Short mmCIF file of N, CA and C in Angstrom, two decimals:
data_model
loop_
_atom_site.label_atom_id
_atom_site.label_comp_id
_atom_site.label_asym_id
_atom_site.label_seq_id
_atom_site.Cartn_x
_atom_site.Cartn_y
_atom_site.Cartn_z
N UNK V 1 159.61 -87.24 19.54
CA UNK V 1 158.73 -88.36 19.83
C UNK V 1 157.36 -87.80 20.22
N UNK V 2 156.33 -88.12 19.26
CA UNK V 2 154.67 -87.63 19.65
C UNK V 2 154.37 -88.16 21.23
N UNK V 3 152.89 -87.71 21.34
CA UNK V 3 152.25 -88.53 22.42
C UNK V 3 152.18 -89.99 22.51
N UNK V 4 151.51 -90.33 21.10
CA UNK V 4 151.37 -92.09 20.94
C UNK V 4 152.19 -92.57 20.87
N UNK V 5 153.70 -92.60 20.65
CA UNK V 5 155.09 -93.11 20.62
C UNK V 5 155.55 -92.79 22.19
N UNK V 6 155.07 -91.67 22.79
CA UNK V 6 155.29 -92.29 24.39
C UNK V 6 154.19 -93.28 25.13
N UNK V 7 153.44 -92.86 24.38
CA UNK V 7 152.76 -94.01 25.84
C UNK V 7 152.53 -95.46 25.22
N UNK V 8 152.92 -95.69 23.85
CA UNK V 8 152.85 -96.85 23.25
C UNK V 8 154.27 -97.60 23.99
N UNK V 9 155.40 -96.58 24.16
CA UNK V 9 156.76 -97.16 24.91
C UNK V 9 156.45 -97.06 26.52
N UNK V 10 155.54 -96.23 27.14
CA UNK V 10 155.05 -96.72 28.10
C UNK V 10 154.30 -98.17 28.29
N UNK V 11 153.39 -98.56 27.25
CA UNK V 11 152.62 -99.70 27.62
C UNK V 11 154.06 -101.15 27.61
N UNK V 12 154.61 -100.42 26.42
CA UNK V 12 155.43 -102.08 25.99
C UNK V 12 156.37 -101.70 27.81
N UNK V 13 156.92 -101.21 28.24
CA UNK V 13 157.44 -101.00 29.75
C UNK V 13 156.68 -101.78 30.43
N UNK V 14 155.71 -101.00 30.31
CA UNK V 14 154.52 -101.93 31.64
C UNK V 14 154.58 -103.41 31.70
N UNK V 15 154.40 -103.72 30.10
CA UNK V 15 154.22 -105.20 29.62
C UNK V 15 155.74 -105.70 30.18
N UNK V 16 157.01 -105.20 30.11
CA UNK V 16 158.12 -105.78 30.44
C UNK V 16 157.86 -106.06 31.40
N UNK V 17 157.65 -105.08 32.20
CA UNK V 17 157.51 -105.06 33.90
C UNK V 17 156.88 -106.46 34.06
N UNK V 18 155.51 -106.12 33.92
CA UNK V 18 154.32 -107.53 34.34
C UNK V 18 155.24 -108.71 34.00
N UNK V 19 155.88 -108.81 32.91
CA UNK V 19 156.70 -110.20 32.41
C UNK V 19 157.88 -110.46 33.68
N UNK V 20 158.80 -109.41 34.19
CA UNK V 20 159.56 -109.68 34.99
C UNK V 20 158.95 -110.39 36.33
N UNK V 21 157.79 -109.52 36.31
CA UNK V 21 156.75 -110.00 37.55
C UNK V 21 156.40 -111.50 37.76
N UNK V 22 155.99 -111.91 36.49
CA UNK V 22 155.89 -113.28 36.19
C UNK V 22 156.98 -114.14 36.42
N UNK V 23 157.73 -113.90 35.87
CA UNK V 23 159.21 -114.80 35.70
C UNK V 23 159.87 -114.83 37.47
N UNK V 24 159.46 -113.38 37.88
CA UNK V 24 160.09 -113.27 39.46
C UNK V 24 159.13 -114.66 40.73
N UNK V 25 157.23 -114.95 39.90
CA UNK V 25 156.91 -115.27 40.87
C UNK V 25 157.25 -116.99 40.62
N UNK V 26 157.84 -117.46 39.73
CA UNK V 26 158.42 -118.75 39.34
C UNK V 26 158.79 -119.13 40.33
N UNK V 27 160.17 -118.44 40.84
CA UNK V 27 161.19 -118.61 42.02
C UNK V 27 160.48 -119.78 42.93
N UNK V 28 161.57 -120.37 43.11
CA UNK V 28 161.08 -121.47 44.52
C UNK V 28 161.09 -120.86 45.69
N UNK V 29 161.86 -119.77 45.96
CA UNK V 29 162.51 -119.32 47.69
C UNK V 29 161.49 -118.07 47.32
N UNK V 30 161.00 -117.49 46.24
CA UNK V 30 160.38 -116.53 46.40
C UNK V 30 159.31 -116.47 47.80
N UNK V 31 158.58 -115.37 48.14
CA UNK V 31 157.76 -114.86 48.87
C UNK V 31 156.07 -114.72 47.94
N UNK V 32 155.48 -115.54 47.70
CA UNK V 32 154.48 -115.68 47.17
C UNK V 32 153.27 -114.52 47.33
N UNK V 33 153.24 -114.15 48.28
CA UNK V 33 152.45 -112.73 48.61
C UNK V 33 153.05 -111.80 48.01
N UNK V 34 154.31 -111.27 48.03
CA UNK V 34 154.90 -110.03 47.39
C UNK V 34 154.89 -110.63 45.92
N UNK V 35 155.19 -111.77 45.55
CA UNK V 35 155.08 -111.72 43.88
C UNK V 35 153.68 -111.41 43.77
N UNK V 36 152.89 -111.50 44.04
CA UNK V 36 151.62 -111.72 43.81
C UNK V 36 151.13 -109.99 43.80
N UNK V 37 152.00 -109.80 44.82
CA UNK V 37 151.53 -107.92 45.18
C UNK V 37 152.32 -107.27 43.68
N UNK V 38 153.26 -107.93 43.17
CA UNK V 38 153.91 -106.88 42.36
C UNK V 38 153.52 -107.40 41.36
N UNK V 39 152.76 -108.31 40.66
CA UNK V 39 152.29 -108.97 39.14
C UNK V 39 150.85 -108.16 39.54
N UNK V 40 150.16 -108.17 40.56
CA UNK V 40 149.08 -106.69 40.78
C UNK V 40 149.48 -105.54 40.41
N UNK V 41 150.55 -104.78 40.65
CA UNK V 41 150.55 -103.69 40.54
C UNK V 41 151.28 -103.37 39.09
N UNK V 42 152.14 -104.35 38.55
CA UNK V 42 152.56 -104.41 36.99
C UNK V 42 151.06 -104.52 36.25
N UNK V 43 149.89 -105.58 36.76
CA UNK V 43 148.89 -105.46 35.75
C UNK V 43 148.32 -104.10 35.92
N UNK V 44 148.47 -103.32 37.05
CA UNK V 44 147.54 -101.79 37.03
C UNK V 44 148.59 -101.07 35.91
N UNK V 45 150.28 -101.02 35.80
CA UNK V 45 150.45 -100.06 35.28
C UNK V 45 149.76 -100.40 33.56
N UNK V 46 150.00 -102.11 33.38
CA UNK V 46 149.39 -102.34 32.25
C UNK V 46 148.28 -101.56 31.99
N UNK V 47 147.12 -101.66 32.39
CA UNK V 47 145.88 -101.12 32.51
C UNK V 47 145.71 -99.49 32.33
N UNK V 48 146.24 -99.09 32.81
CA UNK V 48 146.65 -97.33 33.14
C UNK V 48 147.36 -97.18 31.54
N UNK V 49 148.42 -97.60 31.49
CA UNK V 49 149.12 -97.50 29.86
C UNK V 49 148.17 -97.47 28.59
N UNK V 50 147.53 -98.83 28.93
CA UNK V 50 146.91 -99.17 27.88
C UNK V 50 145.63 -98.12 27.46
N UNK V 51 144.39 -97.98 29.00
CA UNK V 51 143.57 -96.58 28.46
C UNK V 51 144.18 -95.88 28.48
N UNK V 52 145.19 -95.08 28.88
CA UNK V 52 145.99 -93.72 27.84
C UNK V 52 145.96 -93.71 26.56
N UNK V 53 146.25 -95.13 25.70
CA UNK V 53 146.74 -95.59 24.37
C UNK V 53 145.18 -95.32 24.10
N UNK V 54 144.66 -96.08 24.72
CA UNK V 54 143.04 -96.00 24.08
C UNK V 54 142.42 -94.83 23.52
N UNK V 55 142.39 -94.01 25.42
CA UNK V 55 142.14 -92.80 24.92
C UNK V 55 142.81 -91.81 23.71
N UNK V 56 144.22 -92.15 23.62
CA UNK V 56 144.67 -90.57 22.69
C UNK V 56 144.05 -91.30 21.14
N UNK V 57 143.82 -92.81 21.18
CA UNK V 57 143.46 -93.47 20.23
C UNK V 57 142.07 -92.65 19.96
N UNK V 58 141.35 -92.31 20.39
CA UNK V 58 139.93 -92.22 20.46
C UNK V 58 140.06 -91.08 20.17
N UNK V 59 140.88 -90.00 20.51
CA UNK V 59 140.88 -88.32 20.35
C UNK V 59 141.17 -88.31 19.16
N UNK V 60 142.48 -88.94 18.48
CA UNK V 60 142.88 -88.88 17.46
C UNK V 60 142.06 -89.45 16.19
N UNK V 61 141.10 -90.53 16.39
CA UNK V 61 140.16 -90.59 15.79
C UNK V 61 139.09 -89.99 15.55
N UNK V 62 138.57 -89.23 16.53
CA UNK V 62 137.48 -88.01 16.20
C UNK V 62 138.15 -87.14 15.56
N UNK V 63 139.41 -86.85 16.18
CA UNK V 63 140.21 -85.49 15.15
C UNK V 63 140.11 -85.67 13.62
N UNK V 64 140.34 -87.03 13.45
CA UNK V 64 140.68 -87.04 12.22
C UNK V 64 139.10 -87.38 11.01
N UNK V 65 139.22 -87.22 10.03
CA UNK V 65 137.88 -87.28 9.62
C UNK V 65 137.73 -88.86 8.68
N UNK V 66 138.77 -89.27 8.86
CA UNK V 66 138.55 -91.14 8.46
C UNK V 66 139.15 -91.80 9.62
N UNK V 67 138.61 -92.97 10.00
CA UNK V 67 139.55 -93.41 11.29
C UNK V 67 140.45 -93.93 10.73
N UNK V 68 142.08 -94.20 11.44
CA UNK V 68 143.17 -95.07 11.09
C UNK V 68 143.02 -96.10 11.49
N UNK V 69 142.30 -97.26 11.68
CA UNK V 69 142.24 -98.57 12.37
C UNK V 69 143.29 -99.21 11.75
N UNK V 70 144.33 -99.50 11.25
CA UNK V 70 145.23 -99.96 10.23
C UNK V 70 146.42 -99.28 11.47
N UNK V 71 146.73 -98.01 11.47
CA UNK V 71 147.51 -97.61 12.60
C UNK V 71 147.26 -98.29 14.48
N UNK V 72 146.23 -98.31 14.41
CA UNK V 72 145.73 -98.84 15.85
C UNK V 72 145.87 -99.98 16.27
N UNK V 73 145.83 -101.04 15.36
CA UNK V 73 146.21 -102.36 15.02
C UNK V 73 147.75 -102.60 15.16
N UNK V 74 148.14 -102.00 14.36
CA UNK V 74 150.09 -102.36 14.10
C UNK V 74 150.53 -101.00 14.69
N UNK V 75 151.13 -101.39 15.34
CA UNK V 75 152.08 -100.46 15.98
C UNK V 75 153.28 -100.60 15.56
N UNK V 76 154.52 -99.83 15.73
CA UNK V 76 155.68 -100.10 15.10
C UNK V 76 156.58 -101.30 14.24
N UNK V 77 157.06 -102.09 14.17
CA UNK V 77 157.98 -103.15 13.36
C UNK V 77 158.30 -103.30 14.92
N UNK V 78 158.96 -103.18 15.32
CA UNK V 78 160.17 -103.14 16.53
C UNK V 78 159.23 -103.39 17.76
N UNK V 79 158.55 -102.59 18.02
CA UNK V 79 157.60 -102.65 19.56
C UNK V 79 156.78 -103.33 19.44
N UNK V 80 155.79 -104.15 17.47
CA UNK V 80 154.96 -105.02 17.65
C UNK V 80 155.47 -106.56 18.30
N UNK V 81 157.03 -106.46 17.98
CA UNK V 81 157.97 -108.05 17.62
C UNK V 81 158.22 -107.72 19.60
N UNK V 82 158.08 -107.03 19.79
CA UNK V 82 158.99 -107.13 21.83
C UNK V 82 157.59 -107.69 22.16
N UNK V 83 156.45 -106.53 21.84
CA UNK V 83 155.13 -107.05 22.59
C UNK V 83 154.86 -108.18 22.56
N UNK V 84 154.66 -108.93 21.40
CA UNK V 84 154.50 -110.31 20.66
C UNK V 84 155.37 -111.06 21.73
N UNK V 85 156.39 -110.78 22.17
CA UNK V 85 157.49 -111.84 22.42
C UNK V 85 156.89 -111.67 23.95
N UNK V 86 156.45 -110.61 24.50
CA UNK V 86 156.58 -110.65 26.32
C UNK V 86 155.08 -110.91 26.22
N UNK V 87 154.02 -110.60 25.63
CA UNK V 87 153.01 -111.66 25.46
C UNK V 87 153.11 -113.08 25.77
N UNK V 88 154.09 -113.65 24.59
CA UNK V 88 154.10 -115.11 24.66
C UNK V 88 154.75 -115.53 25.52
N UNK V 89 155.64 -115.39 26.48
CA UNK V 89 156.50 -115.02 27.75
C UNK V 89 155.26 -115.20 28.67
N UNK V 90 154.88 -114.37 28.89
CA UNK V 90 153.61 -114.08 30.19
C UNK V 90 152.56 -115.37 30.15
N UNK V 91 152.23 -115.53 28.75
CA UNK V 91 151.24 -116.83 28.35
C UNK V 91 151.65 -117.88 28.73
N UNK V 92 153.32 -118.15 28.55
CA UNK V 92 153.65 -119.75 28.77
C UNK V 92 153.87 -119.70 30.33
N UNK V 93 154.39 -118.67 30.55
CA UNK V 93 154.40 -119.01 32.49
C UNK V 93 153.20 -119.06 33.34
N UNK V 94 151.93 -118.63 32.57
CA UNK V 94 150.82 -118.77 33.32
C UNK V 94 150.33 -120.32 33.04
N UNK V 95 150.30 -120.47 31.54
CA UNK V 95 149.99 -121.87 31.28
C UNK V 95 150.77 -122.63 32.02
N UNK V 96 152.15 -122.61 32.22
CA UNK V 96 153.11 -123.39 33.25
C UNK V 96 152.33 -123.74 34.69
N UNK V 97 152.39 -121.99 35.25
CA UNK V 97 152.29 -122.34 36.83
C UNK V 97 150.50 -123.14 37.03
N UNK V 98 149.42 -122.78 36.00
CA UNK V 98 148.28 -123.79 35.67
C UNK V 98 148.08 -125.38 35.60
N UNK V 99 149.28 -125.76 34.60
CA UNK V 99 149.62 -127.12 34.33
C UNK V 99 150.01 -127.95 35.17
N UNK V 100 151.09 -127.84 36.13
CA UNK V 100 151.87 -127.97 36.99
C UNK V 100 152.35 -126.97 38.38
N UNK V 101 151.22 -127.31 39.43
CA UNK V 101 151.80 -127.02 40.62
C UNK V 101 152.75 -127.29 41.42
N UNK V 102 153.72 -126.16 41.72
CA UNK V 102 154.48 -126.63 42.99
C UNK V 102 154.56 -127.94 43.58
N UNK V 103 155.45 -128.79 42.88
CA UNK V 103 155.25 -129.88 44.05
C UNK V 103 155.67 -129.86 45.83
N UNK V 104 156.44 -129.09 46.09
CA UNK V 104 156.40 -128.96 47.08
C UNK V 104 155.23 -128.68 47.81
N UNK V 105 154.45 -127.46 47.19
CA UNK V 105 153.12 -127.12 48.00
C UNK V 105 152.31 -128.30 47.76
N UNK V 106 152.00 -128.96 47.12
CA UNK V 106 150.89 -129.77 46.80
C UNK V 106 151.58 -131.30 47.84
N UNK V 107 152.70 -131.82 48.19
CA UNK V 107 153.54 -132.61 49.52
C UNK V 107 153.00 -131.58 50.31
N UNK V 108 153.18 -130.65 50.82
CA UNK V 108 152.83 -130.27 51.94
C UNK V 108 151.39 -130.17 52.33
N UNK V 109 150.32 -129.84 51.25
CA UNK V 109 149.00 -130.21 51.28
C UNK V 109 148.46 -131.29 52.11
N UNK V 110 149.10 -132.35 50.98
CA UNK V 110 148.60 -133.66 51.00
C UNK V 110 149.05 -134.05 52.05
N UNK V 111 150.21 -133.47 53.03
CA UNK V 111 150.45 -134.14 54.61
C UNK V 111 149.72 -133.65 55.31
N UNK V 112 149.27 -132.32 55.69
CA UNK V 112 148.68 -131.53 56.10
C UNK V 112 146.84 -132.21 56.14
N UNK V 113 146.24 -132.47 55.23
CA UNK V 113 145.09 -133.06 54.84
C UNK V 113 145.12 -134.74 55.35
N UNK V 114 146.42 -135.09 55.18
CA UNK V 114 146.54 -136.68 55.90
C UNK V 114 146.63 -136.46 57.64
N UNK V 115 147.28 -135.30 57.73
CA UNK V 115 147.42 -135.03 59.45
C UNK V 115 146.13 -134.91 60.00
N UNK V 116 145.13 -134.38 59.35
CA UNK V 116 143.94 -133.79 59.67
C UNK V 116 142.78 -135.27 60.10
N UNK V 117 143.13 -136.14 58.51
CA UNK V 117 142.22 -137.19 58.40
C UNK V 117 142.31 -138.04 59.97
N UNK V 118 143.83 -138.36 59.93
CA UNK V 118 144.36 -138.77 61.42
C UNK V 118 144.10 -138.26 62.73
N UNK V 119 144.02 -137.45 62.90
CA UNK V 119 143.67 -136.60 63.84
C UNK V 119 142.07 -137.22 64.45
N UNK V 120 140.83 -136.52 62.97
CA UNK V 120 140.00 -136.88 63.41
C UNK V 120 139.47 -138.69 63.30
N UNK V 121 140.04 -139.03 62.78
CA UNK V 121 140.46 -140.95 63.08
C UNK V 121 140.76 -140.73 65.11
N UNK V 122 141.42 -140.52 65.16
CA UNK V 122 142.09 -140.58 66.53
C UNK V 122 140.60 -140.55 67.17
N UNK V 123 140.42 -139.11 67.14
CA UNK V 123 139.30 -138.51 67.84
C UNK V 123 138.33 -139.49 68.19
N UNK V 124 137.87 -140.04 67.20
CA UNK V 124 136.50 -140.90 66.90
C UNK V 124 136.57 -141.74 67.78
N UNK V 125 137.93 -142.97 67.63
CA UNK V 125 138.59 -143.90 68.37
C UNK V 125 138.75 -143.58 69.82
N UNK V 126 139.08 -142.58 70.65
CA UNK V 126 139.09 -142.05 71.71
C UNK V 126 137.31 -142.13 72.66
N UNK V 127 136.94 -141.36 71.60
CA UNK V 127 135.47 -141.37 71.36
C UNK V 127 134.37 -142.63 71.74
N UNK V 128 134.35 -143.08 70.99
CA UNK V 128 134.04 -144.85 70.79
C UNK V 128 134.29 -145.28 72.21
N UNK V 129 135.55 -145.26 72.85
CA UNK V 129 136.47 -146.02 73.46
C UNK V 129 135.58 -145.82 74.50
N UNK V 130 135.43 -144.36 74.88
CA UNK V 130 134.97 -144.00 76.31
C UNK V 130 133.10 -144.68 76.19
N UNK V 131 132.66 -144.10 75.11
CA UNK V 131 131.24 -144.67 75.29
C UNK V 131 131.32 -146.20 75.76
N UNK V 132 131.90 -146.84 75.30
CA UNK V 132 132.08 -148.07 75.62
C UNK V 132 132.08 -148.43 77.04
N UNK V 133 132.82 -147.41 77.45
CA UNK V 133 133.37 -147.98 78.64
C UNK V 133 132.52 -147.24 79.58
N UNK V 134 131.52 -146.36 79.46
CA UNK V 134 130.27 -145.14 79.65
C UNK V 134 129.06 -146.56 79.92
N UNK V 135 129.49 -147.38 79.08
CA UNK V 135 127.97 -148.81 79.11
C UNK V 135 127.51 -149.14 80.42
N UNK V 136 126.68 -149.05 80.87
CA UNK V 136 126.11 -150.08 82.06
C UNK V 136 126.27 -151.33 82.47
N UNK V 137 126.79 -151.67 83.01
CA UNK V 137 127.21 -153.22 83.13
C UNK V 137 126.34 -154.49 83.88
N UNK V 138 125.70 -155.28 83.96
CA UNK V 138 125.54 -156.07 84.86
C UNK V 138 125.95 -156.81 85.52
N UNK V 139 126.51 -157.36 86.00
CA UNK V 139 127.87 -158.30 86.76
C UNK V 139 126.35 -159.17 87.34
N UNK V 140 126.53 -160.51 87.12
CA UNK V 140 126.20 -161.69 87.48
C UNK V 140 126.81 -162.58 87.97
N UNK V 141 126.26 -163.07 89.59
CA UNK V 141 126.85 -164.03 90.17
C UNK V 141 126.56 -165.69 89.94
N UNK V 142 127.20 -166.39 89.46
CA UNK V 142 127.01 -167.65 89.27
C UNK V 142 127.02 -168.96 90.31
N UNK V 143 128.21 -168.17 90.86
CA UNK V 143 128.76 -169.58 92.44
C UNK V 143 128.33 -168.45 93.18
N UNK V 144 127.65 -168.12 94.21
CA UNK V 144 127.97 -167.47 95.60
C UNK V 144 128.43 -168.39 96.71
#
């Protein structure tokens, strides 16, 4: 197995990875910070994989005295059809978690934001109450 057949099976890895990452931060009971920490660190290995690919791409193109862009493009039968597939994988769960938020988080929002409105309702009313009662009064005698 050359260089570009490892790190081309390195990138499609990475890409698994990031996909598991995705699919892991779905979870309802999940921990939203740690998915979040590990779909970060799946996109670095992405990233890292991919300029490796770039680079030996780029060496191997100066080496050579026509470029292969035809090779650079298609990668194997087998590793183009996985990539393709954890691509479209990664795409629909982002479009998902985009489309449709958590309803739970978005109930807990919306109480949270109603607790708040109430609150400062209260406040105001409290507020009000005392100025009112802060007024100067005159008391007038009618019968003495």
């Amino acid at each position: 197995m050359g260089k570009r057949e490892e790190l081309e099976a390195a990138l499609a890895k990475a890409e698994a990875e990031l996909a598991r990452a995705v699919v892991g931060r779905g979870g309802v009971a999940a921990d939203v910070v740690e998915a979040d920490t590990n779909i970060e660190k799946a996109r670095t290995h992405c990233r890292h994989a991919c300029a490796a690919l770039a680079e030996s791409n780029r060496e191997r193109s100066t080496q050579s005295s026509e470029p292969q862009v035809a090779d650079v493009e298609t990668p194997s039968g087998e590793q183009s059809r996985a990539r393709k597939s954890i691509q479209e994988l990664v795409s629909s769960f982002s479009a998902q978690a985009l489309d449709a938020p958590d309803w739970r988080l978005l109930a807990r929002r919306s109480v949270m934001l109603l607790a708040l409105v109430l609150a400062y309702f209260q406040y105001y009313f409290l507020d009000v109450q005392l100025q009112v009662v802060r007024l100067p009064t005159i008391t007038v005698l009618l019968f003495s």
